[in-house]
Amino acid sequence: MASNSILCSSFDMNLGLLVLFICLFGHCYSYDDLGPYTNSFIVSSFSYPSTELKNSNFRYFRVELPPWFSSMSIEMHSTVDLGNVNIEKVPISTLPLICFRDGSPPLPDVNTSLTDSGHPVLVPFDNGSLVGVQALQSAEQCYPMQKNFTVKLTNEQISAGVWYLGLFNGIGPTRTQSKMINRGSSYFFSTNITVEGCTTQTMWGQYCNQTIYPLSCALSGSYNPAENSSEASLYNRTIDYGISCKNDFETSCQREGEPKVYSLDVVGISQELNIVAMDVWLNVTSSNSTRNGSDINLMCFARHGAIPSESLHDYSSNINENPLVINFPKVGRWYITVLPANLSKELGGSVDTSIKICYSMESKLLECPLGKAGANCSWETYTFQTILRKGSGFFESYYLPDSGKVSSDSANFPLDLLVTNSSIGEKPDNTWTYFILDIPHGAAGGNMHIRLTSDAKINYEVYTRFGGLPSLTSWDYYYANRTSNSVGSMFFNLYNSSEDKVDYYILYVREGTWGFGLKHLDATSSASKVQTTMSLSLERCPRRCSSHGKCENVLDASGLTSYSFCSCDRDHGGFDCSIEIVSHHGHIWQSIFLIASNAAAALPALYSLRQRALAEWVIYTSSGIASGIYHACDVGTWCPLEFNTLQFMDFWLSFMAIVSTFVYLATMDEGLKRAVLTAVAILTALMAVTKATRASNIVIVMAIGISALVIGWLIELTTKYRSFSFPSGFSLNIIERFQGVRGWFKNLIKIIVKRFRWGFVLAGFTALAMAVISWTLENTETYWIWHSLWHVSIYTSSFFFLCSKASTESSESTEDTVIVDTENQTPPNGAYELTRQDSFSRS
């Protein structure tokens, strides 16, 4: 137990493994590539190119910080421009955010992380830097996305380990809701993330210019805590192992306000860490004398994973008066800062910079035998073994105690065979049973599921803590009863709770060591009276997305972490698809509107059939049917083909219906019409298969239709009408030329006026304007209304445009009109003049 409990400064091996990892998976740098400070080097540098983040989408980035890192720099550029907009007035569904979390991916739209106003806890940027860094250690923090910003976090601000960055383009329940059409705003971003480290593990600070003193540790055998522990009265037996850690120099001397930092590594689960100062005395250099320093304040600050300071620490104490006691210290590296204070008060108010306070600092790590824990090492402790689920997703598994008392055939195991016997003198409500498990590397995107069931009232409270064993004063999440639990905390979600059943999740659980503690409420009850079972599993999506969605497994941007999220159906949202966004009654009405509104396609289809325009009849009929089937599939009614196939057919035939309306208005022979429609079919098919839902498509389709109409008219004019020609003798009379051109345009306008029924043209453009407005107003909440109006208005506009074309007889009379050359009133040749005189004689 003692041999693997604590490692003090195994620097060479750890550094070698890190360098090997970096060379294999990242970037290798020689000492010639060091930065501006000779004590630091670039550990890793990642550059992510410009990437589009669509509405309701998100992206995660994983950054690993080694124990000797000095700083993490993030430089990000985006197209977001919030300007001077009040963030509180921006809907959360469109609010761009960047979030940070230590150990696992952030999840800002969990219900418990929202304020009463519906917005997450936002911390503003202050001149490009993060504010409230201390909060980053305990929970995620979110910041409004900026156009350009640079952030640099040092080892004095954040701890080493795994950090996650999350970019979100809108949050809230609708983020995971399946969208019929998603036309929300998107933005592009690019980022560079650089991690710098100290070339020597014993250096720290942003520039690696300050020294850390590792504590040398040695096994001291059995240890009686009553000699030094401030809580010796709690112990009634000797702790089996005590590890003593001291500075290499027996005595340390410091000036007032001059900090000195020490480090030690806790590897195994331990009971207590004691830090005490002994032989404190003052060294007066000027008089070469010593004085008793019993009244000197020797402040000690301890912090897990990061350098402590007077303003940022986990534990503190004046170790010249009382030892600093840390119960159940977390596994990992601890940093200890010793800071002398109030020397001038001790010296009667005088200030002498030559005076130093000297002391001997000693720390002791107390441990229990294997399988035991607690103040007197009488509580049972079990290590969970991981059992993978067959045929499940990444990292899906359940955990069973490695005790030989339970079977591995089921994920449920009985607690009554494992709990601590309370017959050793503890109070009934002061007995615990502990379980220890490990979340593997890369599994931080999973969810821890804890369940307890009993045939009577459950007699346990559950406490959970990352990195060590929990207690009543130190825990991350807990469940005592239905009214006393961690509901309201981030990443804790309670589902079913009663006197005989407990069911909750720890969302996006952190990778590493976790401790579970069962506090006995009625330790006197025997196992024969109450049967309680427990199950603990790692799952990808909470409650399998509540049977209202599909669990998606993806990798983060670095490819090192697999995380999962729920892709909900049309009616539900939330991180677990448990929030009903559309009621069943509302779903029925939406289905009716979206499907039945396609009946408007019958108007242009029947009119085309009546005019014997068979090509247009086929297009309008097919478009209406395809759109109806697509929306029936889209709302979950009936899907005869794959969704993507139906979506392509709907958009393609809709585009074809719009363009074919313009082609119909231009009188062409059938051969030319087939050529134009073939070219249009190719263009619209490309549009339908690539970014079909973008709003600009309606403008592009209109441009294609108008182009087809203009081309048809030009071809018609060049083939059926005789264009005017300049006389052989080019006239320099500008007035005559202007009159000729004006006469030609006048006759052309007459042709166009006679070609259309302008009342129908006006009605068609009005309906088309309504279709464009409906298209642009579509959003997630009102999609079914505006898209149904789009169906009606676009097909109605096509019907009006078809009706606006003049009858065949009127068109033929127009075709007999000849555009004459009015630029020169002299007939171009004699034959023409004879013909004109001959016609006068007949009349």
mmCIF file with all atom_site columns, C-alpha atoms in Angstrom, residues 6 70 117 207 384 544 594 632 658:
data_model
loop_
_atom_site.group_PDB
_atom_site.id
_atom_site.type_symbol
_atom_site.label_atom_id
_atom_site.label_alt_id
_atom_site.label_comp_id
_atom_site.label_asym_id
_atom_site.label_entity_id
_atom_site.label_seq_id
_atom_site.pdbx_PDB_ins_code
_atom_site.Cartn_x
_atom_site.Cartn_y
_atom_site.Cartn_z
_atom_site.occupancy
_atom_site.B_iso_or_equiv
_atom_site.pdbx_formal_charge
_atom_site.auth_seq_id
_atom_site.auth_comp_id
_atom_site.auth_asym_id
_atom_site.auth_atom_id
_atom_site.pdbx_PDB_model_num
ATOM 1 C CA . ILE A 1 6   ? 2.910   8.683  -2.957  1.00 0.00 ? 6   ILE A CA 1
ATOM 2 C CA . SER A 1 70  ? 3.494   27.379 -17.363 1.00 0.00 ? 70  SER A CA 1
ATOM 3 C CA . SER A 1 117 ? -33.891 35.099 -16.570 1.00 0.00 ? 117 SER A CA 1
ATOM 4 C CA . TYR A 1 207 ? 7.784   32.684 -17.003 1.00 0.00 ? 207 TYR A CA 1
ATOM 5 C CA . PHE A 1 384 ? -14.869 -1.151 -8.504  1.00 0.00 ? 384 PHE A CA 1
ATOM 6 C CA . ARG A 1 544 ? -31.282 6.690  -23.738 1.00 0.00 ? 544 ARG A CA 1
ATOM 7 C CA . LEU A 1 594 ? -47.605 21.165 -43.648 1.00 0.00 ? 594 LEU A CA 1
ATOM 8 C CA . ALA A 1 632 ? -45.190 13.610 -43.769 1.00 0.00 ? 632 ALA A CA 1
ATOM 9 C CA . ILE A 1 658 ? -40.790 28.058 -60.153 1.00 0.00 ? 658 ILE A CA 1
#
